[in-house]
Tab-separated table of C-alpha atoms in Angstrom:
chain	number	residue	atom	x	y	z
A	1	MET	CA	-8.484	24.380	22.756
A	2	THR	CA	-5.334	22.645	21.538
A	3	VAL	CA	-5.842	19.588	19.341
A	4	THR	CA	-3.132	16.967	19.777
A	5	ARG	CA	-1.431	15.383	16.777
A	6	THR	CA	-3.194	12.061	17.293
A	7	ALA	CA	-6.572	13.720	17.829
A	8	SER	CA	-6.166	15.455	14.462
A	9	THR	CA	-6.880	12.257	12.564
A	10	PHE	CA	-9.203	9.250	12.568
A	11	ALA	CA	-8.901	5.849	14.212
A	12	PRO	CA	-6.994	3.126	12.318
A	13	PRO	CA	-9.605	1.753	9.880
A	14	VAL	CA	-8.580	-1.908	9.987
A	15	MET	CA	-8.655	-1.879	13.796
A	16	GLU	CA	-12.044	-0.183	13.749
A	17	ALA	CA	-13.379	-2.849	11.394
A	18	ARG	CA	-12.071	-5.648	13.604
A	19	ARG	CA	-14.153	-4.274	16.456
A	20	TRP	CA	-17.276	-5.012	14.405
A	21	LEU	CA	-16.551	-8.701	15.051
A	22	GLU	CA	-16.930	-8.382	18.806
A	23	GLY	CA	-19.786	-10.538	20.055
A	24	VAL	CA	-20.540	-11.973	16.608
A	25	THR	CA	-20.312	-15.736	16.055
A	26	PHE	CA	-20.085	-17.467	12.699
A	27	PRO	CA	-21.523	-20.957	12.142
A	28	ALA	CA	-19.236	-23.702	10.904
A	29	ASP	CA	-21.067	-23.903	7.587
A	30	ARG	CA	-20.661	-20.158	7.009
A	31	PRO	CA	-17.322	-19.023	8.451
A	32	LEU	CA	-16.177	-15.418	8.352
A	33	ILE	CA	-14.805	-14.218	5.032
A	34	ASN	CA	-12.243	-11.620	6.049
A	35	VAL	CA	-11.322	-9.343	3.142
A	36	SER	CA	-10.564	-6.284	5.237
A	37	GLN	CA	-6.764	-6.182	5.417
A	38	ALA	CA	-4.288	-6.398	2.565
A	39	ALA	CA	-1.789	-8.723	4.182
A	40	PRO	CA	-0.807	-12.370	3.768
A	41	VAL	CA	-2.257	-14.605	6.464
A	42	ASP	CA	0.186	-17.436	5.786
A	43	PRO	CA	3.702	-17.401	7.276
A	44	PRO	CA	6.856	-17.186	5.143
A	45	PRO	CA	7.979	-20.354	3.354
A	46	ASP	CA	9.755	-22.875	5.549
A	47	ALA	CA	13.177	-22.257	3.996
A	48	LEU	CA	12.954	-18.562	4.833
A	49	ARG	CA	11.771	-19.305	8.361
A	50	GLN	CA	14.770	-21.596	8.777
A	51	ALA	CA	17.105	-18.854	7.555
A	52	MET	CA	15.585	-16.485	10.113
A	53	ALA	CA	16.022	-19.056	12.864
A	54	ASP	CA	19.644	-19.589	11.836
A	55	ALA	CA	20.276	-15.845	11.967
A	56	ALA	CA	18.711	-15.649	15.414
A	57	LEU	CA	20.816	-18.548	16.692
A	58	THR	CA	24.157	-17.917	15.047
A	59	ARG	CA	24.495	-14.173	14.474
A	60	ASP	CA	25.027	-12.050	17.549
A	61	ASP	CA	24.378	-8.873	15.559
A	62	ALA	CA	20.826	-10.069	14.847
A	63	HIS	CA	19.977	-8.989	18.387
A	64	LEU	CA	21.822	-5.654	18.460
A	65	TYR	CA	21.274	-2.175	17.108
A	66	GLY	CA	22.279	-1.896	13.486
A	67	PRO	CA	22.868	1.038	11.151
A	68	VAL	CA	20.018	3.549	11.147
A	69	LEU	CA	19.658	3.334	7.370
A	70	GLY	CA	19.723	-0.436	7.399
A	71	MET	CA	22.019	-3.375	6.786
A	72	PRO	CA	24.576	-2.526	4.075
A	73	ALA	CA	24.168	-5.891	2.344
A	74	LEU	CA	20.386	-5.483	2.160
A	75	ARG	CA	20.685	-1.928	0.859
A	76	ALA	CA	23.038	-3.158	-1.836
A	77	GLY	CA	20.852	-6.165	-2.625
A	78	LEU	CA	17.722	-4.072	-3.102
A	79	SER	CA	19.666	-1.599	-5.242
A	80	GLU	CA	20.773	-4.456	-7.498
A	81	GLN	CA	17.206	-5.758	-7.783
A	82	ILE	CA	15.903	-2.291	-8.645
A	83	ASN	CA	18.574	-1.916	-11.308
A	84	ARG	CA	17.585	-5.208	-12.908
A	85	HIS	CA	13.860	-4.599	-12.744
A	86	TYR	CA	13.776	-0.942	-13.802
A	87	GLY	CA	16.926	-0.654	-15.909
A	88	ALA	CA	18.202	1.724	-13.252
A	89	THR	CA	21.666	2.738	-11.998
A	90	THR	CA	21.013	3.123	-8.273
A	91	THR	CA	23.595	2.299	-5.620
A	92	ALA	CA	23.293	1.261	-2.002
A	93	ASP	CA	23.706	4.950	-1.120
A	94	ASN	CA	20.269	5.581	-2.649
A	95	VAL	CA	18.574	3.007	-0.390
A	96	ALA	CA	17.424	3.139	3.214
A	97	ILE	CA	15.760	0.190	4.918
A	98	THR	CA	12.843	1.203	7.122
A	99	SER	CA	10.509	-0.383	9.642
A	100	GLY	CA	7.851	-1.014	7.031
A	101	CYS	CA	6.755	1.054	4.061
A	102	ASN	CA	4.541	3.308	6.181
A	103	GLN	CA	7.652	4.476	8.013
A	104	ALA	CA	9.337	5.110	4.671
A	105	PHE	CA	6.453	7.436	3.751
A	106	ALA	CA	6.618	9.192	7.109
A	107	ALA	CA	10.369	9.683	6.755
A	108	ALA	CA	9.977	11.087	3.256
A	109	ILE	CA	7.348	13.567	4.439
A	110	ALA	CA	9.605	14.613	7.326
A	111	THR	CA	12.302	15.601	4.817
A	112	LEU	CA	9.849	17.537	2.645
A	113	CYS	CA	7.277	19.327	4.743
A	114	ASP	CA	6.826	21.927	7.417
A	115	GLU	CA	3.600	22.426	9.332
A	116	GLY	CA	0.977	23.936	7.049
A	117	ASP	CA	2.499	22.553	3.858
A	118	GLU	CA	0.448	20.510	1.403
A	119	VAL	CA	0.726	17.117	-0.290
A	120	ILE	CA	-1.562	16.082	-3.144
A	121	LEU	CA	-3.146	12.626	-2.719
A	122	PRO	CA	-5.382	10.983	-5.331
A	123	THR	CA	-8.689	9.855	-3.847
A	124	PRO	CA	-9.690	7.280	-2.868
A	125	TRP	CA	-6.476	7.493	-0.888
A	126	TYR	CA	-4.443	5.052	1.170
A	127	PHE	CA	-5.699	6.001	4.621
A	128	ASN	CA	-2.366	5.632	6.446
A	129	HIS	CA	-0.865	8.280	4.170
A	130	LYS	CA	-3.710	10.627	5.088
A	131	MET	CA	-3.350	9.804	8.787
A	132	TRP	CA	0.364	10.571	8.790
A	133	LEU	CA	-0.111	13.891	7.016
A	134	ASP	CA	-2.758	14.837	9.579
A	135	MET	CA	-0.440	14.021	12.464
A	136	ALA	CA	2.461	15.879	10.808
A	137	GLY	CA	0.373	19.031	10.455
A	138	VAL	CA	0.432	18.714	6.658
A	139	THR	CA	-2.690	19.304	4.586
A	140	ALA	CA	-3.732	16.411	2.350
A	141	VAL	CA	-5.146	17.917	-0.841
A	142	SER	CA	-7.623	15.569	-2.489
A	143	LEU	CA	-7.174	14.835	-6.199
A	144	THR	CA	-10.379	13.071	-7.245
A	145	THR	CA	-9.794	10.231	-9.689
A	146	GLY	CA	-11.932	9.608	-12.753
A	147	ALA	CA	-14.286	6.770	-13.585
A	148	ASP	CA	-11.227	4.675	-14.459
A	149	MET	CA	-9.845	5.336	-10.948
A	150	LEU	CA	-6.817	7.130	-12.444
A	151	PRO	CA	-5.707	10.640	-11.424
A	152	ASP	CA	-5.545	13.425	-14.002
A	153	VAL	CA	-2.329	15.429	-14.404
A	154	GLU	CA	-4.058	18.658	-15.398
A	155	ALA	CA	-6.380	18.406	-12.409
A	156	ALA	CA	-3.333	17.917	-10.182
A	157	LYS	CA	-1.636	20.946	-11.720
A	158	ALA	CA	-4.648	23.082	-10.800
A	159	LEU	CA	-4.226	22.080	-7.133
A	160	ILE	CA	-0.597	23.184	-6.802
A	161	THR	CA	-0.017	26.189	-4.533
A	162	ASP	CA	3.034	27.811	-2.993
A	163	ARG	CA	2.634	25.415	-0.056
A	164	THR	CA	2.592	22.219	-2.145
A	165	ARG	CA	5.628	20.050	-1.476
A	166	ALA	CA	4.808	16.689	-3.047
A	167	ILE	CA	2.418	14.503	-5.003
A	168	ALA	CA	2.037	10.963	-3.641
A	169	LEU	CA	0.910	8.080	-5.856
A	170	VAL	CA	0.308	4.414	-5.013
A	171	THR	CA	0.632	1.917	-7.860
A	172	PRO	CA	-0.641	-0.765	-8.081
A	173	ASN	CA	-3.146	1.229	-6.130
A	174	ASN	CA	-4.454	0.752	-2.627
A	175	PRO	CA	-7.485	0.787	-2.344
A	176	ALA	CA	-8.592	0.770	-5.998
A	177	GLY	CA	-6.207	-1.901	-7.315
A	178	VAL	CA	-5.567	-0.122	-10.624
A	179	GLU	CA	-2.099	-0.132	-12.171
A	180	TYR	CA	-1.074	3.356	-13.240
A	181	PRO	CA	0.109	3.388	-16.893
A	182	ASP	CA	3.806	4.165	-17.279
A	183	ALA	CA	3.017	7.208	-19.432
A	184	LEU	CA	0.762	8.630	-16.711
A	185	VAL	CA	3.395	8.144	-14.011
A	186	LEU	CA	5.947	9.904	-16.221
A	187	GLU	CA	3.540	12.810	-16.763
A	188	PHE	CA	3.258	13.225	-13.006
A	189	TYR	CA	7.044	13.145	-12.742
A	190	VAL	CA	7.342	15.905	-15.346
A	191	LEU	CA	4.691	17.945	-13.540
A	192	ALA	CA	6.403	17.556	-10.171
A	193	ARG	CA	9.845	18.342	-11.572
A	194	SER	CA	8.618	21.452	-13.382
A	195	HIS	CA	7.216	22.831	-10.109
A	196	GLY	CA	10.106	21.811	-7.870
A	197	LEU	CA	8.002	19.200	-6.065
A	198	ALA	CA	8.739	15.644	-5.002
A	199	LEU	CA	6.897	12.758	-6.601
A	200	ILE	CA	6.462	9.965	-4.042
A	201	VAL	CA	5.511	6.625	-5.598
A	202	ASP	CA	4.533	3.878	-3.161
A	203	GLU	CA	5.078	0.536	-4.904
A	204	THR	CA	4.260	-1.799	-2.032
A	205	TYR	CA	2.415	-4.141	-4.430
A	206	ARG	CA	4.977	-3.999	-7.247
A	207	ASP	CA	5.612	-7.739	-7.078
A	208	PHE	CA	1.984	-8.439	-8.041
A	209	ASP	CA	1.745	-6.060	-10.989
A	210	SER	CA	0.202	-7.893	-13.946
A	211	ARG	CA	2.558	-6.202	-16.398
A	212	SER	CA	5.931	-7.678	-17.214
A	213	GLY	CA	9.064	-5.581	-16.952
A	214	ALA	CA	9.463	-2.141	-15.431
A	215	PRO	CA	6.148	-0.461	-14.581
A	216	HIS	CA	7.603	2.999	-15.253
A	217	ALA	CA	10.746	4.743	-16.461
A	218	LEU	CA	11.313	7.161	-13.582
A	219	PHE	CA	14.609	5.636	-12.488
A	220	GLN	CA	15.938	6.233	-16.009
A	221	GLN	CA	15.348	9.992	-15.938
A	222	ASP	CA	18.376	12.251	-15.629
A	223	GLY	CA	18.597	13.516	-12.056
A	224	TRP	CA	15.688	11.275	-11.015
A	225	ALA	CA	16.592	11.409	-7.337
A	226	ASP	CA	15.995	15.175	-7.210
A	227	THR	CA	12.288	14.543	-7.814
A	228	PHE	CA	11.350	10.862	-7.522
A	229	ILE	CA	11.064	9.115	-4.142
A	230	HIS	CA	10.434	5.380	-4.398
A	231	LEU	CA	8.822	3.428	-1.546
A	232	TYR	CA	8.869	-0.361	-1.332
A	233	SER	CA	7.888	-3.134	1.062
A	234	PHE	CA	9.272	-6.627	1.547
A	235	SER	CA	6.193	-7.539	3.594
A	236	LYS	CA	3.960	-8.803	0.816
A	237	ALA	CA	6.601	-10.460	-1.393
A	238	TYR	CA	8.078	-12.632	1.382
A	239	ARG	CA	5.120	-12.678	3.849
A	240	LEU	CA	7.123	-10.652	6.364
A	241	THR	CA	4.352	-8.314	7.488
A	242	GLY	CA	5.052	-8.830	11.187
A	243	HIS	CA	8.747	-8.077	10.776
A	244	ARG	CA	8.234	-4.586	9.315
A	245	VAL	CA	10.805	-4.278	6.531
A	246	GLY	CA	10.350	-1.517	3.959
A	247	ALA	CA	12.543	0.766	1.919
A	248	LEU	CA	12.996	4.394	0.918
A	249	VAL	CA	14.930	5.018	-2.303
A	250	THR	CA	16.023	8.550	-3.075
A	251	SER	CA	19.093	10.795	-3.145
A	252	PRO	CA	21.879	10.315	-0.586
A	253	ALA	CA	21.299	13.908	0.507
A	254	ARG	CA	17.656	13.221	1.314
A	255	LEU	CA	18.586	10.001	3.111
A	256	SER	CA	20.935	11.958	5.362
A	257	GLU	CA	17.908	14.022	6.405
A	258	ALA	CA	15.684	10.959	6.714
A	259	GLU	CA	18.289	9.387	8.986
A	260	LYS	CA	17.474	11.999	11.640
A	261	PHE	CA	13.830	10.971	11.608
A	262	LEU	CA	14.516	7.245	11.517
A	263	ASP	CA	17.036	7.395	14.359
A	264	THR	CA	14.625	9.136	16.695
A	265	VAL	CA	11.623	6.929	15.838
A	266	ALA	CA	13.070	3.414	15.768
A	267	ILE	CA	16.895	3.763	15.855
A	268	CYS	CA	17.138	0.992	13.276
A	269	PRO	CA	14.947	-1.529	11.472
A	270	GLY	CA	14.722	-4.992	13.033
A	271	GLN	CA	17.751	-7.110	12.286
A	272	ILE	CA	16.097	-10.514	11.873
A	273	GLY	CA	13.579	-9.089	9.435
A	274	GLN	CA	16.429	-7.598	7.431
A	275	TYR	CA	18.264	-10.922	7.324
A	276	ALA	CA	15.023	-12.470	6.085
A	277	ALA	CA	14.592	-9.863	3.353
A	278	LEU	CA	18.195	-10.332	2.223
A	279	TRP	CA	17.798	-14.121	2.099
A	280	GLY	CA	14.610	-13.638	0.136
A	281	LEU	CA	16.332	-11.408	-2.398
A	282	GLU	CA	19.035	-14.004	-2.861
A	283	HIS	CA	16.922	-17.187	-2.932
A	284	LEU	CA	13.201	-16.594	-3.484
A	285	GLY	CA	12.933	-15.100	-6.967
A	286	GLN	CA	11.127	-18.112	-8.399
A	287	TRP	CA	8.971	-18.515	-5.313
A	288	VAL	CA	7.811	-14.878	-5.558
A	289	ALA	CA	7.044	-15.445	-9.240
A	290	GLY	CA	4.777	-18.294	-8.177
A	291	GLU	CA	3.084	-16.089	-5.590
A	292	ARG	CA	2.470	-13.498	-8.302
A	293	ASP	CA	0.958	-16.121	-10.593
A	294	GLU	CA	-1.420	-17.176	-7.826
A	295	ILE	CA	-2.525	-13.592	-7.109
A	296	LEU	CA	-3.095	-12.997	-10.821
A	297	ALA	CA	-5.180	-16.185	-10.993
A	298	ARG	CA	-7.330	-14.941	-8.116
A	299	ARG	CA	-7.627	-11.570	-9.817
A	300	LYS	CA	-8.895	-13.358	-12.934
A	301	ALA	CA	-11.427	-15.261	-10.820
A	302	ILE	CA	-12.705	-11.949	-9.424
A	303	SER	CA	-13.109	-10.582	-12.943
A	304	ASP	CA	-14.544	-13.742	-14.510
A	305	GLY	CA	-17.161	-14.227	-11.816
A	306	PHE	CA	-18.250	-10.627	-11.379
A	307	SER	CA	-21.269	-10.943	-13.670
A	308	VAL	CA	-23.246	-12.457	-10.788
A	309	LEU	CA	-22.902	-9.117	-8.974
A	310	ALA	CA	-23.173	-6.974	-12.103
A	311	ASN	CA	-26.618	-8.495	-12.658
A	312	LYS	CA	-27.555	-7.194	-9.201
A	313	GLY	CA	-26.410	-3.643	-9.940
A	314	TRP	CA	-22.840	-3.778	-8.667
A	315	THR	CA	-19.922	-2.178	-10.553
A	316	LEU	CA	-16.297	-3.288	-10.496
A	317	LYS	CA	-14.466	0.046	-10.490
A	318	GLY	CA	-10.914	-1.182	-10.015
A	319	LEU	CA	-9.055	-4.485	-9.881
A	320	GLY	CA	-5.420	-5.374	-9.299
A	321	ALA	CA	-2.728	-6.217	-6.762
A	322	TYR	CA	-4.662	-7.418	-3.673
A	323	PHE	CA	-7.823	-5.396	-4.306
A	324	ALA	CA	-11.221	-5.297	-5.943
A	325	TYR	CA	-12.878	-1.902	-5.553
A	326	MET	CA	-16.640	-2.116	-5.971
A	327	GLN	CA	-19.641	0.175	-6.157
A	328	HIS	CA	-22.694	-1.302	-4.452
A	329	PRO	CA	-26.345	-0.728	-5.502
A	330	PHE	CA	-27.900	-0.096	-2.087
A	331	GLU	CA	-29.304	3.152	-0.707
A	332	LEU	CA	-27.551	2.941	2.631
A	333	SER	CA	-24.001	4.238	3.007
A	334	SER	CA	-21.101	1.818	2.701
A	335	ALA	CA	-20.210	2.756	6.289
A	336	GLN	CA	-23.479	1.140	7.380
A	337	LEU	CA	-23.375	-1.603	4.779
A	338	ALA	CA	-19.924	-2.827	5.818
A	339	GLN	CA	-21.102	-3.333	9.389
A	340	LYS	CA	-24.290	-5.080	8.244
A	341	LEU	CA	-22.229	-7.426	6.091
A	342	VAL	CA	-20.554	-8.824	9.196
A	343	GLN	CA	-23.794	-9.935	10.783
A	344	GLU	CA	-25.923	-10.638	7.719
A	345	ALA	CA	-23.369	-12.149	5.337
A	346	GLY	CA	-20.350	-13.087	7.454
A	347	ILE	CA	-18.106	-10.755	5.433
A	348	LEU	CA	-15.618	-8.265	6.881
A	349	CYS	CA	-14.509	-5.607	4.402
A	350	LEU	CA	-13.785	-1.879	4.448
A	351	PRO	CA	-16.238	0.807	3.340
A	352	GLY	CA	-15.217	3.384	0.781
A	353	THR	CA	-15.835	6.111	3.352
A	354	MET	CA	-12.510	5.127	4.934
A	355	PHE	CA	-10.675	6.169	1.750
A	356	TRP	CA	-12.282	9.551	1.025
A	357	PRO	CA	-12.615	12.922	2.777
A	358	GLU	CA	-15.581	13.057	5.128
A	359	ASP	CA	-17.597	15.300	2.806
A	360	ALA	CA	-16.990	13.233	-0.345
A	361	PRO	CA	-20.109	11.420	-1.582
A	362	GLN	CA	-18.274	8.762	-3.619
A	363	GLY	CA	-17.168	6.650	-0.677
A	364	HIS	CA	-20.738	6.041	0.431
A	365	GLN	CA	-21.302	3.763	-2.567
A	366	GLU	CA	-17.977	1.891	-2.506
A	367	LEU	CA	-16.368	-1.108	-0.803
A	368	ARG	CA	-12.785	-2.364	-0.844
A	369	ILE	CA	-12.399	-6.124	-1.089
A	370	ALA	CA	-8.877	-7.374	-0.267
A	371	PHE	CA	-9.148	-10.689	-2.082
A	372	ALA	CA	-5.549	-11.918	-1.940
A	373	ASN	CA	-6.212	-14.500	0.769
A	374	LEU	CA	-9.237	-16.032	-0.957
A	375	ASP	CA	-8.814	-19.029	-3.228
A	376	VAL	CA	-11.248	-19.568	-6.100
A	377	ALA	CA	-13.725	-21.346	-3.821
A	378	GLY	CA	-13.509	-18.443	-1.382
A	379	ILE	CA	-14.185	-15.947	-4.171
A	380	ASP	CA	-17.226	-17.992	-5.230
A	381	ALA	CA	-18.490	-17.963	-1.627
A	382	LEU	CA	-17.946	-14.189	-1.424
A	383	TYR	CA	-19.973	-13.627	-4.594
A	384	THR	CA	-22.729	-15.982	-3.451
A	385	ARG	CA	-23.162	-14.102	-0.197
A	386	LEU	CA	-23.010	-10.631	-1.769
A	387	SER	CA	-25.447	-11.516	-4.545
A	388	ALA	CA	-27.940	-12.831	-1.983
A	389	LEU	CA	-28.157	-9.510	-0.148
A	390	SER	CA	-31.492	-7.749	-0.089
A	391	LEU	CA	-31.331	-4.501	1.851
């Protein structure tokens, strides 16, 4: 019997988790702590919202189809930012604006893979990458990370076959939070280049990296665009999640192929969201720096307070960007634990089983906590509830 493309993969994990809330009420003195989705819950700053309103009211083109590869001014603006941040020499011709970073990944895969090809993904993986590969008929080859949640280059090399087309990394990582060292990222670049593969690096959470300066030197490599494909999102930096503005940065030749995919899927990215991203690039540098400082302060609170869970047998396996990736001490699977947490602790989070292959044992002991929307008091409440569990 034929299996359809959508039937070839699993249900969207965040939507599945939201269904666990159906019929559950939370008392006023113990409201739901929702750490399931890595997205800002607050709207953009007022000045940006005003700029979006002005674009909607005064620019006729904000309501029309635009170029498939995005607004020229935004492409140029992102190129300039990349050049400053990474010491790069990109141009607007290297940049396409997409309807979110997930679409950028899908477009990149469309330019690389035929049905039956393979892409290497470190596990735990970002589930939307796995879902798209499933629906594209591409095999996701699992590269198990070590105790430090970092992938090993030699292990990746052993997985390469004549059907391998790319290695895809996410740094800072989703779900594990870890920031991949620049030397490690360069080693993966060298590996990919030596085998004629693409190295896709999803840097959705770049703006919340704890390191100063460029997180890697890939843009500085000769002929970088023949191997390196950079993915970015404006959603987190400017709180534009609902407006779906991402980017794909690669060679002009690859973008001409990606344009075919993008034109047939969405025709063009939303115009108002693009105007917002451009205004943000031009005006919100200091504001984003403040947002980063706040996320790093919350990250420190996660780390500083973790002893209360460590004393109960928990392990903090990864921490960074929006995420704390934890190993729990209970006998039941995280798939069961995550659902019990809703009713017994008023916590909604994602089980590690959503980030691993079905037959992988590691996910059964792990939980992803998306802490970015918790202040210090919220983190304290999270720890109090988790430490009180007795299952």
